[in-house]
Amino acid sequence: MNDTAALLLRQAVHRTQEATRERAATGRGPEDADDVAGTFSTDGALGFDPLPLLRALHEAGSGAVVIGQVAGIMHGSAELTGDLDLLWDGSPEEGRALHEALAATGCTALPELDRPQVEYQAAGASGDLCTPALPWGAMDVMPCLARAVSTLDPAGFAIRYVDLDDLIRMRRALGRPKDLRRAAELEALRP
């Protein structure tokens, strides 16, 4: 278990709050994010704090895995984000755990979990819930769930996040400018 990853996330949450303190809402949501700047340039970054949802996932017994830029941050990326994307197995049991965690963090419109990718919004975080059925180019992401790594937050809850090599492959499979840039950054961070 890597305790540093949780500290990196906490530092990024603080940096995001500092960087957006004077920013006014624009009405731009995650769907308005461009392929270069990502969701940090949207309203999703305002008040972004995924830690309550991550704690609720742990308490609900969820096996969901953090992916996307939050996982990148946990591996050492310096780029900030405004959303929390999760990979889950698509099972009814996991769906119940996700709904429990979302409800515990203020999500009043629980998403229907009947598609490979659905959006959610909870207090402090919004993003996508993705299953392995979502196309990732030629990449099979199902094994990423089993290879996920964990970190222990100082508040005492575990956070599961995608392995570095899997995250780099995911980034390359998506192929957007921000993903390729972030994949290169992550490769340079390898020990």
PDB file of C-alpha atoms in Angstrom, residues 21-189:
ATOM      1  CA  ARG A  21     -10.742  30.590  -5.238  1.00  0.00           C
ATOM      2  CA  GLU A  22     -11.332  33.747  -7.320  1.00  0.00           C
ATOM      3  CA  ARG A  23     -12.792  32.003 -10.371  1.00  0.00           C
ATOM      4  CA  ALA A  24     -16.443  32.696 -11.144  1.00  0.00           C
ATOM      5  CA  ALA A  25     -18.740  29.964 -12.392  1.00  0.00           C
ATOM      6  CA  THR A  26     -19.134  29.971 -16.166  1.00  0.00           C
ATOM      7  CA  GLY A  27     -21.788  27.316 -16.658  1.00  0.00           C
ATOM      8  CA  ARG A  28     -19.242  25.042 -18.367  1.00  0.00           C
ATOM      9  CA  GLY A  29     -19.605  21.440 -17.211  1.00  0.00           C
ATOM     10  CA  PRO A  30     -17.421  18.380 -17.802  1.00  0.00           C
ATOM     11  CA  GLU A  31     -19.039  17.853 -21.203  1.00  0.00           C
ATOM     12  CA  ASP A  32     -17.587  21.250 -22.195  1.00  0.00           C
ATOM     13  CA  ALA A  33     -14.015  20.276 -21.334  1.00  0.00           C
ATOM     14  CA  ASP A  34     -11.653  20.573 -24.233  1.00  0.00           C
ATOM     15  CA  ASP A  35      -9.145  17.932 -25.273  1.00  0.00           C
ATOM     16  CA  VAL A  36      -6.195  20.036 -24.144  1.00  0.00           C
ATOM     17  CA  ALA A  37      -7.010  21.650 -20.783  1.00  0.00           C
ATOM     18  CA  GLY A  38      -9.438  19.014 -19.533  1.00  0.00           C
ATOM     19  CA  THR A  39     -11.998  19.511 -16.778  1.00  0.00           C
ATOM     20  CA  PHE A  40      -9.819  21.821 -14.686  1.00  0.00           C
ATOM     21  CA  SER A  41     -10.996  24.652 -16.953  1.00  0.00           C
ATOM     22  CA  THR A  42     -14.682  23.865 -16.238  1.00  0.00           C
ATOM     23  CA  ASP A  43     -16.901  24.568 -13.250  1.00  0.00           C
ATOM     24  CA  GLY A  44     -16.142  21.045 -12.022  1.00  0.00           C
ATOM     25  CA  ALA A  45     -12.921  22.399 -10.524  1.00  0.00           C
ATOM     26  CA  LEU A  46     -14.855  24.848  -8.324  1.00  0.00           C
ATOM     27  CA  GLY A  47     -15.087  23.239  -4.897  1.00  0.00           C
ATOM     28  CA  PHE A  48     -13.576  19.995  -6.225  1.00  0.00           C
ATOM     29  CA  ASP A  49     -12.968  17.582  -3.362  1.00  0.00           C
ATOM     30  CA  PRO A  50     -13.309  13.885  -4.210  1.00  0.00           C
ATOM     31  CA  LEU A  51     -12.239  12.727  -0.741  1.00  0.00           C
ATOM     32  CA  PRO A  52     -15.742  12.475   0.794  1.00  0.00           C
ATOM     33  CA  LEU A  53     -16.907  10.275  -2.093  1.00  0.00           C
ATOM     34  CA  LEU A  54     -13.750   8.173  -1.944  1.00  0.00           C
ATOM     35  CA  ARG A  55     -14.317   7.663   1.777  1.00  0.00           C
ATOM     36  CA  ALA A  56     -17.966   6.730   1.145  1.00  0.00           C
ATOM     37  CA  LEU A  57     -16.875   4.204  -1.505  1.00  0.00           C
ATOM     38  CA  HIS A  58     -14.570   2.585   1.046  1.00  0.00           C
ATOM     39  CA  GLU A  59     -17.305   2.517   3.690  1.00  0.00           C
ATOM     40  CA  ALA A  60     -19.792   0.999   1.211  1.00  0.00           C
ATOM     41  CA  GLY A  61     -17.325  -1.794   0.385  1.00  0.00           C
ATOM     42  CA  SER A  62     -17.013  -0.656  -3.209  1.00  0.00           C
ATOM     43  CA  GLY A  63     -14.367  -2.144  -5.463  1.00  0.00           C
ATOM     44  CA  ALA A  64     -14.457   0.852  -7.834  1.00  0.00           C
ATOM     45  CA  VAL A  65     -11.072   2.047  -9.045  1.00  0.00           C
ATOM     46  CA  VAL A  66     -10.038   5.667  -9.574  1.00  0.00           C
ATOM     47  CA  ILE A  67      -9.002   6.315 -13.178  1.00  0.00           C
ATOM     48  CA  GLY A  68      -8.364   9.444 -15.228  1.00  0.00           C
ATOM     49  CA  GLN A  69      -6.457  12.450 -13.981  1.00  0.00           C
ATOM     50  CA  VAL A  70      -7.165  11.837 -10.293  1.00  0.00           C
ATOM     51  CA  ALA A  71      -5.286   8.544 -10.699  1.00  0.00           C
ATOM     52  CA  GLY A  72      -2.598  10.466 -12.574  1.00  0.00           C
ATOM     53  CA  ILE A  73      -2.270  12.859  -9.636  1.00  0.00           C
ATOM     54  CA  MET A  74      -1.979   9.899  -7.273  1.00  0.00           C
ATOM     55  CA  HIS A  75       0.935   8.668  -9.393  1.00  0.00           C
ATOM     56  CA  GLY A  76       2.620  12.091  -9.285  1.00  0.00           C
ATOM     57  CA  SER A  77       1.125  14.126 -12.147  1.00  0.00           C
ATOM     58  CA  ALA A  78       1.223  17.879 -11.548  1.00  0.00           C
ATOM     59  CA  GLU A  79      -1.842  18.661 -13.698  1.00  0.00           C
ATOM     60  CA  LEU A  80      -5.021  19.436 -11.797  1.00  0.00           C
ATOM     61  CA  THR A  81      -8.506  18.244 -12.694  1.00  0.00           C
ATOM     62  CA  GLY A  82     -12.149  18.951 -11.991  1.00  0.00           C
ATOM     63  CA  ASP A  83     -13.658  15.483 -12.100  1.00  0.00           C
ATOM     64  CA  LEU A  84     -13.367  12.039 -10.572  1.00  0.00           C
ATOM     65  CA  ASP A  85     -13.750   9.120 -12.980  1.00  0.00           C
ATOM     66  CA  LEU A  86     -14.209   5.592 -11.696  1.00  0.00           C
ATOM     67  CA  LEU A  87     -13.964   2.136 -13.252  1.00  0.00           C
ATOM     68  CA  TRP A  88     -16.258  -0.535 -11.830  1.00  0.00           C
ATOM     69  CA  ASP A  89     -17.097  -4.098 -12.842  1.00  0.00           C
ATOM     70  CA  GLY A  90     -20.752  -3.522 -13.803  1.00  0.00           C
ATOM     71  CA  SER A  91     -22.100  -6.087 -11.331  1.00  0.00           C
ATOM     72  CA  PRO A  92     -25.368  -5.531  -9.415  1.00  0.00           C
ATOM     73  CA  GLU A  93     -23.485  -5.785  -6.094  1.00  0.00           C
ATOM     74  CA  GLU A  94     -21.039  -3.077  -7.112  1.00  0.00           C
ATOM     75  CA  GLY A  95     -23.908  -0.987  -8.453  1.00  0.00           C
ATOM     76  CA  ARG A  96     -25.551  -1.092  -5.029  1.00  0.00           C
ATOM     77  CA  ALA A  97     -22.276  -0.045  -3.356  1.00  0.00           C
ATOM     78  CA  LEU A  98     -21.863   2.843  -5.805  1.00  0.00           C
ATOM     79  CA  HIS A  99     -25.423   4.021  -5.182  1.00  0.00           C
ATOM     80  CA  GLU A 100     -24.872   3.808  -1.420  1.00  0.00           C
ATOM     81  CA  ALA A 101     -21.699   5.892  -1.630  1.00  0.00           C
ATOM     82  CA  LEU A 102     -23.271   8.441  -3.957  1.00  0.00           C
ATOM     83  CA  ALA A 103     -26.335   8.818  -1.737  1.00  0.00           C
ATOM     84  CA  ALA A 104     -24.094   9.251   1.319  1.00  0.00           C
ATOM     85  CA  THR A 105     -22.341  12.165  -0.402  1.00  0.00           C
ATOM     86  CA  GLY A 106     -25.404  14.092  -1.466  1.00  0.00           C
ATOM     87  CA  CYS A 107     -26.244  12.671  -4.868  1.00  0.00           C
ATOM     88  CA  THR A 108     -29.998  13.132  -5.089  1.00  0.00           C
ATOM     89  CA  ALA A 109     -30.373  11.924  -8.689  1.00  0.00           C
ATOM     90  CA  LEU A 110     -28.754   8.492  -8.554  1.00  0.00           C
ATOM     91  CA  PRO A 111     -27.651   7.513 -12.057  1.00  0.00           C
ATOM     92  CA  GLU A 112     -29.072   4.514 -13.847  1.00  0.00           C
ATOM     93  CA  LEU A 113     -26.143   2.118 -14.066  1.00  0.00           C
ATOM     94  CA  ASP A 114     -27.356   0.336 -17.181  1.00  0.00           C
ATOM     95  CA  ARG A 115     -24.824   1.743 -19.674  1.00  0.00           C
ATOM     96  CA  PRO A 116     -21.033   1.358 -20.006  1.00  0.00           C
ATOM     97  CA  GLN A 117     -20.547   5.013 -19.042  1.00  0.00           C
ATOM     98  CA  VAL A 118     -22.804   7.212 -16.939  1.00  0.00           C
ATOM     99  CA  GLU A 119     -22.300  10.614 -15.356  1.00  0.00           C
ATOM    100  CA  TYR A 120     -22.816  11.308 -11.670  1.00  0.00           C
ATOM    101  CA  GLN A 121     -22.739  14.359  -9.441  1.00  0.00           C
ATOM    102  CA  ALA A 122     -22.185  14.297  -5.685  1.00  0.00           C
ATOM    103  CA  ALA A 123     -21.057  16.921  -3.203  1.00  0.00           C
ATOM    104  CA  GLY A 124     -17.482  17.865  -4.084  1.00  0.00           C
ATOM    105  CA  ALA A 125     -17.132  15.663  -7.154  1.00  0.00           C
ATOM    106  CA  SER A 126     -18.695  14.681 -10.413  1.00  0.00           C
ATOM    107  CA  GLY A 127     -17.471  12.524 -13.245  1.00  0.00           C
ATOM    108  CA  ASP A 128     -18.037   9.289 -15.098  1.00  0.00           C
ATOM    109  CA  LEU A 129     -18.722   5.781 -13.862  1.00  0.00           C
ATOM    110  CA  CYS A 130     -17.228   3.462 -16.469  1.00  0.00           C
ATOM    111  CA  THR A 131     -17.467  -0.297 -16.874  1.00  0.00           C
ATOM    112  CA  PRO A 132     -15.123  -2.508 -18.888  1.00  0.00           C
ATOM    113  CA  ALA A 133     -17.834  -2.601 -21.592  1.00  0.00           C
ATOM    114  CA  LEU A 134     -16.907   0.979 -22.508  1.00  0.00           C
ATOM    115  CA  PRO A 135     -14.678   0.899 -25.616  1.00  0.00           C
ATOM    116  CA  TRP A 136     -11.043   1.742 -24.845  1.00  0.00           C
ATOM    117  CA  GLY A 137      -9.654   1.231 -28.329  1.00  0.00           C
ATOM    118  CA  ALA A 138      -7.933  -2.138 -28.445  1.00  0.00           C
ATOM    119  CA  MET A 139      -7.391  -2.175 -24.669  1.00  0.00           C
ATOM    120  CA  ASP A 140      -9.235  -4.602 -22.398  1.00  0.00           C
ATOM    121  CA  VAL A 141      -9.647  -2.693 -19.124  1.00  0.00           C
ATOM    122  CA  MET A 142     -11.210  -5.540 -17.102  1.00  0.00           C
ATOM    123  CA  PRO A 143      -7.777  -6.695 -15.805  1.00  0.00           C
ATOM    124  CA  CYS A 144      -7.158  -3.149 -14.533  1.00  0.00           C
ATOM    125  CA  LEU A 145      -9.648  -3.835 -11.731  1.00  0.00           C
ATOM    126  CA  ALA A 146      -7.593  -6.757 -10.426  1.00  0.00           C
ATOM    127  CA  ARG A 147      -4.266  -4.938 -10.840  1.00  0.00           C
ATOM    128  CA  ALA A 148      -5.417  -1.770  -9.060  1.00  0.00           C
ATOM    129  CA  VAL A 149      -3.247  -0.492  -6.243  1.00  0.00           C
ATOM    130  CA  SER A 150      -4.311   1.056  -2.941  1.00  0.00           C
ATOM    131  CA  THR A 151      -3.360   3.946  -0.735  1.00  0.00           C
ATOM    132  CA  LEU A 152      -4.371   4.663   2.827  1.00  0.00           C
ATOM    133  CA  ASP A 153      -5.674   8.170   3.393  1.00  0.00           C
ATOM    134  CA  PRO A 154      -4.542   9.842   6.650  1.00  0.00           C
ATOM    135  CA  ALA A 155      -8.211   9.799   7.728  1.00  0.00           C
ATOM    136  CA  GLY A 156      -8.073   5.985   7.725  1.00  0.00           C
ATOM    137  CA  PHE A 157      -9.819   4.879   4.527  1.00  0.00           C
ATOM    138  CA  ALA A 158      -8.375   3.047   1.543  1.00  0.00           C
ATOM    139  CA  ILE A 159      -8.519   4.383  -2.013  1.00  0.00           C
ATOM    140  CA  ARG A 160      -8.146   2.013  -4.945  1.00  0.00           C
ATOM    141  CA  TYR A 161      -6.636   3.502  -8.094  1.00  0.00           C
ATOM    142  CA  VAL A 162      -5.435   2.168 -11.415  1.00  0.00           C
ATOM    143  CA  ASP A 163      -1.867   0.862 -11.678  1.00  0.00           C
ATOM    144  CA  LEU A 164       0.611   3.230 -13.369  1.00  0.00           C
ATOM    145  CA  ASP A 165       1.251   1.013 -16.387  1.00  0.00           C
ATOM    146  CA  ASP A 166      -2.478   0.505 -16.914  1.00  0.00           C
ATOM    147  CA  LEU A 167      -3.122   4.240 -16.634  1.00  0.00           C
ATOM    148  CA  ILE A 168      -0.467   4.980 -19.243  1.00  0.00           C
ATOM    149  CA  ARG A 169      -2.030   2.372 -21.571  1.00  0.00           C
ATOM    150  CA  MET A 170      -5.498   3.863 -20.971  1.00  0.00           C
ATOM    151  CA  ARG A 171      -4.194   7.324 -21.802  1.00  0.00           C
ATOM    152  CA  ARG A 172      -2.565   6.119 -25.000  1.00  0.00           C
ATOM    153  CA  ALA A 173      -5.699   4.162 -26.002  1.00  0.00           C
ATOM    154  CA  LEU A 174      -7.855   7.295 -25.651  1.00  0.00           C
ATOM    155  CA  GLY A 175      -5.354   9.290 -27.708  1.00  0.00           C
ATOM    156  CA  ARG A 176      -6.664  12.810 -27.072  1.00  0.00           C
ATOM    157  CA  PRO A 177      -3.972  15.532 -26.849  1.00  0.00           C
ATOM    158  CA  LYS A 178      -4.338  15.816 -23.059  1.00  0.00           C
ATOM    159  CA  ASP A 179      -4.150  12.021 -22.668  1.00  0.00           C
ATOM    160  CA  LEU A 180      -1.002  11.702 -24.773  1.00  0.00           C
ATOM    161  CA  ARG A 181       0.626  14.615 -22.898  1.00  0.00           C
ATOM    162  CA  ARG A 182      -0.315  13.087 -19.553  1.00  0.00           C
ATOM    163  CA  ALA A 183       0.901   9.632 -20.627  1.00  0.00           C
ATOM    164  CA  ALA A 184       4.291  11.141 -21.483  1.00  0.00           C
ATOM    165  CA  GLU A 185       4.384  12.911 -18.105  1.00  0.00           C
ATOM    166  CA  LEU A 186       3.575   9.648 -16.301  1.00  0.00           C
ATOM    167  CA  GLU A 187       6.239   7.730 -18.225  1.00  0.00           C
ATOM    168  CA  ALA A 188       8.802  10.312 -17.127  1.00  0.00           C
ATOM    169  CA  LEU A 189       7.702   9.775 -13.494  1.00  0.00           C
TER     170      LEU A 189
END
